[in-house]
Coordinates of C-alpha atoms and ligand atoms in Angstrom, one line a residue:
X1 CA -28.2 -63.6 42.0
X2 CA -28.3 -60.8 39.4
X3 CA -26.6 -57.5 40.5
X4 CA -28.3 -53.9 39.5
X5 CA -26.6 -50.7 39.6
X6 CA -29.1 -47.8 40.2
X7 CA -27.5 -44.5 39.0
X8 CA -29.6 -41.4 39.7
X9 CA -28.9 -38.1 41.6
X10 CA -32.4 -38.2 43.2
X11 CA -32.0 -40.1 46.5
X12 CA -35.9 -40.8 46.6
X13 CA -35.8 -42.6 43.2
X14 CA -32.6 -44.6 44.1
X15 CA -34.3 -45.6 47.3
X16 CA -37.7 -46.7 45.9
X17 CA -36.0 -48.7 43.0
X18 CA -33.5 -50.4 45.4
X19 CA -36.9 -51.5 47.5
X20 CA -38.7 -52.9 44.3
X21 CA -35.5 -54.5 42.9
X22 CA -34.7 -56.3 46.3
X23 CA -38.4 -57.5 46.6
X24 CA -37.7 -59.4 43.4
X25 CA -34.6 -60.9 44.8
X26 CA -32.2 -58.9 43.0
X27 CA -29.0 -57.5 44.5
X28 CA -28.3 -53.8 44.0
X29 CA -25.9 -50.9 44.6
X30 CA -26.4 -47.2 44.1
X31 CA -24.5 -44.3 42.5
X32 CA -25.5 -40.6 42.1
X33 CA -23.3 -39.5 39.4
X34 CA -21.9 -40.9 36.2
X35 CA -18.3 -40.6 37.6
X36 CA -19.5 -42.9 40.6
X37 CA -21.3 -45.4 38.3
X38 CA -18.0 -45.7 36.4
X39 CA -16.1 -46.2 39.5
X40 CA -18.5 -48.9 40.8
X41 CA -18.3 -50.9 37.5
X42 CA -14.5 -50.8 37.6
X43 CA -14.8 -52.4 41.3
X44 CA -17.7 -54.9 40.9
X45 CA -19.5 -56.7 38.1
X46 CA -23.1 -55.9 37.3
X47 CA -25.6 -57.4 35.0
X48 CA -27.7 -54.3 34.5
X49 CA -27.2 -50.7 35.0
X50 CA -30.5 -48.3 35.3
X51 CA -28.9 -45.0 34.1
X52 CA -30.5 -41.7 34.6
X53 CA -30.0 -39.5 31.4
X54 CA -29.6 -36.3 33.3
X55 CA -26.9 -36.3 35.6
X56 CA -24.6 -33.4 37.0
X57 CA -21.1 -33.7 35.8
X58 CA -20.5 -36.3 33.3
X59 CA -24.0 -36.9 31.9
X60 CA -26.1 -40.2 31.2
X61 CA -25.1 -40.4 27.3
X62 CA -21.4 -39.9 28.1
X63 CA -21.7 -42.4 30.9
X64 CA -23.3 -45.0 28.6
X65 CA -20.5 -44.6 25.9
X66 CA -18.0 -45.2 28.4
X67 CA -19.7 -48.3 29.9
X68 CA -20.2 -49.7 26.2
X69 CA -16.6 -49.5 25.6
X70 CA -15.9 -51.7 28.4
X71 CA -15.0 -55.5 27.9
X72 CA -18.2 -57.4 28.3
X73 CA -20.2 -54.5 29.5
X74 CA -23.4 -54.8 31.5
X75 CA -26.9 -54.1 29.7
X76 CA -27.9 -50.4 30.3
X77 CA -31.6 -49.2 30.6
X78 CA -31.9 -45.3 30.4
X79 CA -34.2 -43.6 32.6
X80 CA -35.5 -40.3 31.1
X81 CA -37.5 -37.5 32.3
X82 CA -40.2 -35.4 30.5
X83 CA -38.9 -34.1 27.4
X84 CA -35.9 -36.2 27.2
X85 CA -37.4 -39.0 25.0
X86 CA -35.5 -38.0 22.0
X87 CA -32.1 -38.2 23.9
X88 CA -33.4 -41.8 25.1
X89 CA -33.8 -42.9 21.5
X90 CA -30.3 -41.7 20.8
X91 CA -29.2 -43.7 23.8
X92 CA -30.6 -47.1 22.4
X93 CA -28.6 -46.3 19.1
X94 CA -25.4 -45.9 21.3
X95 CA -26.3 -49.4 22.6
X96 CA -28.5 -48.9 25.5
X97 CA -30.9 -51.8 26.1
X98 CA -34.1 -49.8 26.3
X99 CA -35.4 -46.9 28.2
X100 CA -37.9 -46.1 30.8
X101 CA -39.8 -42.8 31.3
X102 CA -40.4 -41.0 34.5
X103 CA -42.5 -41.5 36.6
X104 CA -41.5 -44.8 36.6
X105 CA -44.1 -47.6 36.3
X106 CA -42.9 -50.4 38.5
X107 CA -44.3 -53.2 36.3
X108 CA -42.6 -51.9 33.5
X109 CA -39.2 -51.4 35.1
X110 CA -39.3 -55.0 36.4
X111 CA -40.1 -56.4 33.0
X112 CA -37.3 -54.5 31.4
X113 CA -34.8 -55.5 34.1
X114 CA -35.8 -59.1 33.6
X115 CA -35.4 -59.2 30.0
X116 CA -32.1 -57.2 29.9
X117 CA -30.7 -59.9 32.5
X118 CA -31.9 -62.6 30.1
X119 CA -30.4 -60.8 27.1
X120 CA -27.0 -60.6 28.8
X121 CA -27.2 -64.3 30.0
X122 CA -27.9 -65.3 26.2
X123 CA -24.8 -63.1 25.1
X124 CA -22.5 -64.8 27.5
X125 CA -23.9 -68.2 26.8
X126 CA -23.1 -67.5 23.2
X127 CA -19.7 -66.3 23.8
X128 CA -18.8 -69.5 25.9
X129 CA -20.2 -71.7 23.1
X130 CA -18.4 -70.0 20.6
X131 CA -15.2 -70.4 22.5
X132 CA -16.1 -74.1 22.8
X133 CA -16.4 -74.5 19.2
X134 CA -13.0 -73.0 18.4
X135 CA -10.9 -75.4 16.4
X136 CA -8.3 -77.4 18.4
X137 CA -5.0 -75.7 18.9
X138 CA -2.6 -78.3 19.4
X139 CA 0.6 -77.7 17.6
X140 CA 1.8 -81.1 16.6
X141 CA 5.5 -82.0 15.9
X142 CA 8.5 -82.6 17.8
X143 CA 11.1 -81.5 15.3
X144 CA 13.5 -78.8 16.4
X145 CA 11.6 -76.0 14.7
X146 CA 8.3 -77.1 16.1
X147 CA 9.6 -77.3 19.7
X148 CA 11.3 -74.0 19.3
X149 CA 8.0 -72.6 18.0
X150 CA 6.1 -73.9 21.1
X151 CA 8.7 -72.5 23.5
X152 CA 8.5 -69.1 21.9
X153 CA 4.8 -69.0 22.2
X154 CA 5.0 -69.9 25.7
X155 CA 7.4 -67.0 26.4
X156 CA 5.7 -64.3 24.5
X157 CA 1.9 -65.3 25.0
X158 CA 1.6 -63.8 28.4
X159 CA 2.9 -60.2 27.4
X160 CA 0.8 -57.9 25.5
X161 CA 3.4 -57.5 22.7
X162 CA 2.0 -57.3 19.1
X163 CA 2.9 -60.3 17.2
X164 CA 3.6 -60.6 13.4
X165 CA 3.6 -64.1 12.1
X166 CA 5.4 -64.8 8.9
X167 CA 5.1 -68.1 7.0
X168 CA 4.0 -69.8 3.5
X169 CA 0.3 -70.5 3.0
X170 CA -1.0 -73.4 5.1
X171 CA 2.0 -73.6 7.5
X172 CA -0.1 -72.8 10.7
X173 CA -0.1 -69.3 11.1
X174 CA -3.7 -69.1 12.3
X175 CA -3.0 -72.1 14.6
X176 CA 0.0 -70.2 16.1
X177 CA -2.0 -67.1 16.4
X178 CA -4.8 -69.1 18.4
X179 CA -2.3 -70.7 20.6
X180 CA -0.8 -67.2 21.7
X181 CA -4.4 -66.2 22.4
X182 CA -5.3 -69.2 24.5
X183 CA -1.9 -68.8 26.5
X184 CA -2.4 -65.3 27.1
X185 CA -4.3 -63.5 30.1
X186 CA -7.2 -62.7 27.5
X187 CA -8.0 -66.3 27.1
X188 CA -11.5 -65.9 28.2
X189 CA -12.2 -62.9 26.0
X190 CA -12.9 -63.2 22.3
X191 CA -10.3 -64.1 19.5
X192 CA -11.7 -62.2 16.5
X193 CA -10.3 -63.0 13.1
X194 CA -10.2 -60.8 10.0
X195 CA -9.0 -62.0 6.7
X196 CA -7.8 -58.8 4.9
X197 CA -7.3 -60.7 1.6
X198 CA -10.9 -62.0 1.6
X199 CA -12.8 -58.7 2.2
X200 CA -13.6 -56.4 -0.7
X201 CA -11.7 -53.0 -0.5
X202 CA -14.8 -50.9 -0.1
X203 CA -16.1 -53.0 2.9
X204 CA -13.0 -53.6 4.8
X205 CA -13.2 -50.3 6.8
X206 CA -16.7 -51.1 7.9
X207 CA -15.7 -54.7 8.9
X208 CA -12.7 -53.4 11.0
X209 CA -14.3 -50.4 12.6
X210 CA -18.0 -51.0 12.1
X211 CA -20.5 -48.3 10.9
X212 CA -23.4 -46.3 11.8
X213 CA -26.7 -46.9 10.1
X214 CA -27.3 -44.8 6.9
X215 CA -23.5 -44.0 6.6
X216 CA -23.4 -45.6 3.0
X217 CA -25.9 -47.3 0.6
X218 CA -26.6 -50.6 2.2
X219 CA -25.8 -49.7 5.8
X220 CA -29.3 -50.4 6.9
X221 CA -28.3 -50.9 10.5
X222 CA -25.5 -50.0 13.0
X223 CA -22.7 -52.6 12.8
X224 CA -20.1 -53.4 15.4
X225 CA -16.6 -53.6 13.8
X226 CA -14.2 -56.5 14.5
X227 CA -11.9 -53.9 16.6
X228 CA -14.6 -53.5 19.2
X229 CA -15.5 -57.2 19.0
X230 CA -12.0 -58.1 20.0
X231 CA -12.2 -55.6 22.9
X232 CA -10.3 -57.1 25.9
X233 CA -9.4 -60.0 23.8
X234 CA -7.4 -60.6 20.7
X235 CA -7.5 -59.4 17.0
X236 CA -6.0 -61.6 14.4
X237 CA -5.4 -59.6 11.2
X238 CA -4.8 -62.3 8.7
X239 CA -3.1 -61.5 5.5
X240 CA -2.2 -58.0 6.8
X241 CA -0.2 -57.3 3.7
X242 CA -3.3 -57.3 1.6
X243 CA -4.7 -54.1 3.3
X244 CA -4.9 -51.0 1.1
X245 CA -2.9 -48.0 2.1
X246 CA -6.0 -46.1 3.0
X247 CA -6.9 -48.8 5.5
X248 CA -3.4 -49.3 6.7
X249 CA -3.4 -45.6 7.8
X250 CA -6.8 -46.0 9.6
X251 CA -5.5 -49.2 11.5
X252 CA -2.2 -47.3 12.4
X253 CA -4.0 -44.4 13.9
X254 CA -6.2 -46.9 16.0
X255 CA -3.2 -48.7 17.2
X256 CA -1.4 -45.4 18.1
X257 CA -4.5 -43.7 19.8
X258 CA -6.3 -47.0 21.0
X259 CA -9.4 -45.6 19.8
X260 CA -11.3 -45.3 16.4
X261 CA -14.3 -43.7 14.9
X262 CA -16.8 -46.0 13.2
X263 CA -17.7 -45.3 9.5
X264 CA -20.3 -42.5 9.5
X265 CA -19.9 -42.1 13.2
X266 CA -18.8 -39.1 15.2
X267 CA -17.9 -40.5 18.5
X268 CA -14.6 -42.1 19.0
X269 CA -14.6 -45.8 20.6
X270 CA -11.8 -46.9 22.9
X271 CA -10.5 -50.3 22.1
X272 CA -8.0 -52.6 24.0
X273 CA -7.3 -55.5 21.8
X274 CA -4.1 -57.3 21.4
X275 CA -3.1 -57.4 17.7
X276 CA -1.6 -60.5 16.3
X277 CA -1.0 -60.2 12.3
X278 CA 0.1 -62.6 9.9
X279 CA 1.3 -62.4 6.4
X280 CA 2.7 -64.7 3.5
X281 CA 4.3 -61.7 1.8
X282 CA 7.6 -60.2 2.4
X283 CA 6.5 -57.0 4.1
X284 CA 9.9 -55.3 3.7
X285 CA 9.8 -55.9 0.1
X286 CA 6.2 -54.5 0.0
X287 CA 7.5 -51.4 1.7
X288 CA 10.2 -50.8 -0.9
X289 CA 7.5 -51.1 -3.5
X290 CA 5.4 -48.5 -1.8
X291 CA 2.7 -51.0 -1.0
X292 CA 3.0 -51.2 2.8
X293 CA 3.4 -48.5 5.4
X294 CA 6.7 -48.7 7.2
X295 CA 5.5 -47.1 10.2
X296 CA 2.7 -49.7 10.5
X297 CA 5.1 -52.6 9.8
X298 CA 7.1 -51.3 12.9
X299 CA 4.2 -51.0 15.0
X300 CA 2.9 -54.6 14.2
X301 CA 6.4 -56.4 14.0
X302 CA 7.2 -55.9 17.7
X303 CA 7.6 -59.8 18.1
X304 CA 8.4 -61.5 14.8
X305 CA 7.4 -65.0 14.5
X306 CA 8.2 -67.3 11.6
X307 CA 6.5 -70.7 10.9
X308 CA 8.7 -72.8 8.8
X309 CA 7.3 -74.5 5.6
X310 CA 6.7 -78.4 6.0
X311 CA 9.5 -79.4 3.7
X312 CA 11.8 -77.7 6.4
X313 CA 10.4 -80.0 9.1
X314 CA 9.5 -83.3 7.4
X315 CA 10.5 -85.4 10.4
X316 CA 7.1 -84.3 11.6
X317 CA 5.2 -85.9 8.7
X318 CA 4.6 -89.2 10.5
X319 CA 3.4 -87.6 13.6
X320 CA 1.1 -85.1 11.9
X321 CA -0.2 -87.9 9.5
X322 CA -1.2 -90.0 12.6
X323 CA -2.7 -86.9 14.2
X324 CA -5.1 -86.2 11.2
X325 CA -5.9 -89.8 10.6
X326 CA -7.1 -89.8 14.3
X327 CA -8.9 -86.6 13.8
X328 CA -10.7 -87.5 10.7
X329 CA -11.4 -91.2 11.6
X330 CA -13.3 -89.5 14.6
X331 CA -14.9 -86.9 12.7
X332 CA -16.3 -89.4 10.0
X333 CA -17.4 -91.7 12.7
X334 CA -15.1 -94.5 11.6
X335 CA -12.8 -96.8 13.7
X336 CA -9.2 -95.9 14.2
X337 CA -7.0 -96.2 11.3
X338 CA -3.3 -96.9 10.7
X339 CA -1.0 -96.2 7.9
X340 CA 2.1 -98.4 6.7
X341 CA 5.6 -97.1 6.9
X342 CA 5.9 -97.6 3.2
X343 CA 3.1 -95.0 2.6
X344 CA 4.7 -92.8 5.2
X345 CA 8.0 -92.8 3.3
X346 CA 6.1 -91.7 0.1
X347 CA 4.4 -88.7 2.3
X348 CA 8.0 -87.8 3.5
X349 CA 9.4 -87.7 0.0
X350 CA 6.9 -85.2 -1.2
X351 CA 7.7 -81.5 -1.0
X352 CA 4.6 -80.2 0.3
X353 CA 4.0 -76.8 -1.4
X354 CA 0.8 -76.3 0.3
X355 CA 2.4 -77.4 3.7
X356 CA 0.5 -78.8 6.5
X357 CA -2.9 -77.9 5.0
X358 CA -2.3 -80.0 2.0
X359 CA -1.1 -83.0 4.1
X360 CA -4.2 -82.5 6.2
X361 CA -6.3 -82.5 3.0
X362 CA -4.7 -85.6 1.6
X363 CA -5.3 -87.5 4.9
X364 CA -9.0 -86.3 4.8
X365 CA -9.3 -87.5 1.1
X366 CA -7.9 -91.1 1.9
X367 CA -10.1 -91.3 4.9
X368 CA -13.2 -90.3 2.9
X369 CA -12.4 -92.3 -0.3
X370 CA -11.5 -95.7 1.5
X371 CA -14.3 -96.2 4.0
X372 CA -13.5 -99.8 4.8
X373 CA -9.6 -99.8 4.7
X374 CA -8.2 -100.2 8.2
X375 CA -4.5 -99.7 7.1
X376 CA -3.7 -97.3 4.3
X377 CA -0.8 -98.3 2.0
X378 CA 1.0 -96.5 -0.8
X379 CA -1.6 -97.3 -3.3
X380 CA -4.3 -95.3 -1.4
X381 CA -2.3 -92.1 -1.7
X382 CA -3.3 -89.6 -4.6
X383 CA -1.1 -89.7 -7.6
X384 CA 0.5 -86.2 -6.9
X385 CA 2.2 -87.2 -3.8
X386 CA 3.8 -90.1 -5.6
X387 CA 5.0 -88.0 -8.6
X388 CA 6.6 -85.4 -6.9
X389 CA 9.5 -87.3 -5.4
X390 CA 11.2 -87.6 -8.5
X391 CA 10.3 -84.3 -9.9
X392 CA 12.1 -82.2 -7.6
X393 CA 14.9 -79.7 -8.8
X394 CA 17.4 -77.9 -7.2
X395 CA 15.7 -74.7 -7.8
X396 CA 13.1 -75.8 -5.1
X397 CA 15.7 -75.2 -2.1
X398 CA 16.7 -71.9 -0.9
X399 CA 20.3 -73.0 0.7
X400 CA 22.8 -75.4 -0.3
X401 CA 22.4 -77.2 3.0
X402 CA 18.7 -77.9 2.1
X403 CA 19.3 -79.1 -1.2
X404 CA 22.3 -81.4 -0.1
X405 CA 20.1 -82.8 2.6
X406 CA 17.4 -83.6 0.1
X407 CA 19.7 -85.3 -2.2
X408 CA 21.1 -87.3 0.5
X409 CA 17.8 -88.3 1.9
X410 CA 16.6 -89.4 -1.8
X411 CA 19.8 -91.2 -2.2
X412 CA 19.7 -92.9 1.1
X413 CA 16.0 -93.9 0.6
X414 CA 16.8 -95.4 -2.8
X415 CA 19.7 -97.5 -1.4
X416 CA 17.6 -98.6 1.5
X417 CA 14.9 -99.6 -0.9
X418 CA 17.3 -101.7 -2.9
X419 CA 18.4 -103.4 0.3
X420 CA 14.9 -104.1 1.5
X421 CA 15.3 -101.8 4.4
X422 CA 18.3 -103.4 5.8
X423 CA 20.4 -100.6 7.6
X424 CA 23.6 -102.6 8.0
X425 CA 23.7 -103.9 4.4
X426 CA 22.8 -100.2 3.2
X427 CA 25.8 -98.9 5.3
X428 CA 28.1 -101.4 3.9
X429 CA 27.0 -100.6 0.3
X430 CA 27.4 -96.8 1.0
X431 CA 30.7 -97.4 2.7
X432 CA 29.6 -95.9 6.1
X433 CA 29.7 -97.2 9.7
X434 CA 26.2 -98.5 10.6
X435 CA 26.0 -96.0 13.5
X436 CA 26.7 -93.1 11.3
X437 CA 24.1 -94.1 8.7
X438 CA 21.7 -94.4 11.5
X439 CA 22.5 -90.9 12.9
X440 CA 22.3 -89.5 9.3
X441 CA 19.0 -91.2 8.7
X442 CA 17.4 -89.6 12.0
X443 CA 18.7 -86.3 11.0
X444 CA 17.1 -86.6 7.6
X445 CA 13.8 -87.7 9.1
X446 CA 14.1 -91.3 7.6
X447 CA 12.1 -93.8 9.8
X448 CA 14.3 -96.9 10.9
X449 CA 12.6 -100.2 10.2
X450 CA 14.2 -102.8 12.3
Ligands
ATP1 N1 1.8 -78.1 13.5 C1 0.5 -78.3 13.3 N2 -0.1 -79.3 14.1 C2 -1.3 -79.6 13.8 N3 -2.2 -79.1 12.8 C3 -1.5 -78.1 12.0 C4 -0.1 -77.9 12.4 N4 0.1 -76.8 11.4 C5 -1.0 -76.6 10.8 N5 -1.9 -77.3 10.9 C6 -3.3 -77.4 10.5 O1 -3.2 -77.1 9.2 C7 -4.2 -76.3 8.6 C8 -3.7 -75.1 8.2 O2 -3.1 -74.2 9.2 P1 -3.4 -72.7 9.2 O3 -4.9 -72.4 8.8 O4 -3.1 -72.2 10.7 O5 -2.3 -72.2 8.3 P2 -2.1 -70.6 7.7 O6 -0.6 -70.6 7.7 O7 -2.9 -69.6 8.5 O8 -2.5 -70.8 6.1 P3 -2.9 -69.7 5.1 O9 -2.0 -68.9 4.9 O10 -3.3 -70.5 4.0 O11 -4.1 -69.0 5.8 C9 -5.1 -76.1 9.7 O12 -6.2 -76.9 9.6 C10 -4.3 -76.3 11.2 O13 -5.0 -76.8 12.3
MG2 MG1 -4.6 -68.5 7.7

């Protein structure tokens, strides 16, 4: 049953509205002041508020602004007396659904209330649908770094701590951000993403903070910014290292004060959004070059997270490959596909400069290009993936350990190949115990074919 809050200082009006609404089958409650209205909204959930403009104490407009700043606010219909029409118009600009004039027409009141309830239902349905459409957020991989990542997410997701995610392009930063949101108490509210690198410099403030109609050429309507959309939920600032210094200082102020003023506006809006930022730049280096504010860095970097490049957890390549094969076979309405161990070997030898995204693209491509193939072989893989194995140089590795591991891996794969995959014979050739070679292959992510 829809629940309506009636806010008016005149008992007579409250009483007659209550009667009319209850006759229509609505539940209702009453408040005689702005303060009482806000208190009621914190205790119970309402679909619509009928709010008198003139109230003693906190007036109707101020109450309206506080309501609009709440997470998932009810629709507000303003009630205006004689001569307050202009104020009522201002109220609709501040986000009121509509306004009613005194003396109240019962018909009009009921129509507006019904429309406001419908509008709110639509808004909620829309929100639910959007949540359902969110991309899947399974983090695939049983390697040590992926397990550690899942564990860290589980520990810090329930806190409100700000997170800064580091990682090369395509490693899964956004996936991690969504996983954090979905494992947090904010999971039913919005996850809003802003790609700071993709939005032109002169539009980013309006994107983040919204703007008032007419505040700059082209601002033909009020616009809600992403900070406000993420109220109660999480705001993902993607590629935060690409924000200009000017925008950085406005973001910093917003984080410090938990409120901001829209472009061209004069009233601050309160926000409560968990900030998850990501970057593929070395922000400390950007600070030393004067491109990034140190104070903002410390605000954002409460919980640092780092997503490793795929070349550092290649043992996940087989699992990721099968995961994407399943995903794309289903997406393109095709029966399940398999891939040969041979082809997997090729995929594991490649260095994946574009990380998991590149692997995902390769799999999508082979699924599309080979509609009738049930089992993919080496020959189905794109040439780039084949070439890379032999082209790698020592300069691609950041540590001696990685370089040595890569060399050992290539060497063992070559010897295995020469011995047709026979582990015992390869161990003999290499002068190793079979069990030793077996362990080494496991640690280097080489699949054992028995
Ligand atoms: N461990 C993983 N398991 C499953 N899918 C993954 C994994 N890591 C990444 N992906 C997938 O790879 C693609 C790229 O990941 P994502 O967009 O999160 O990367 P990113 O680090 O944000 O990249 P960019 O820096 O380019 O924005 C996405 O489709 C994502 O779902
Ligand atoms: Mg991304």
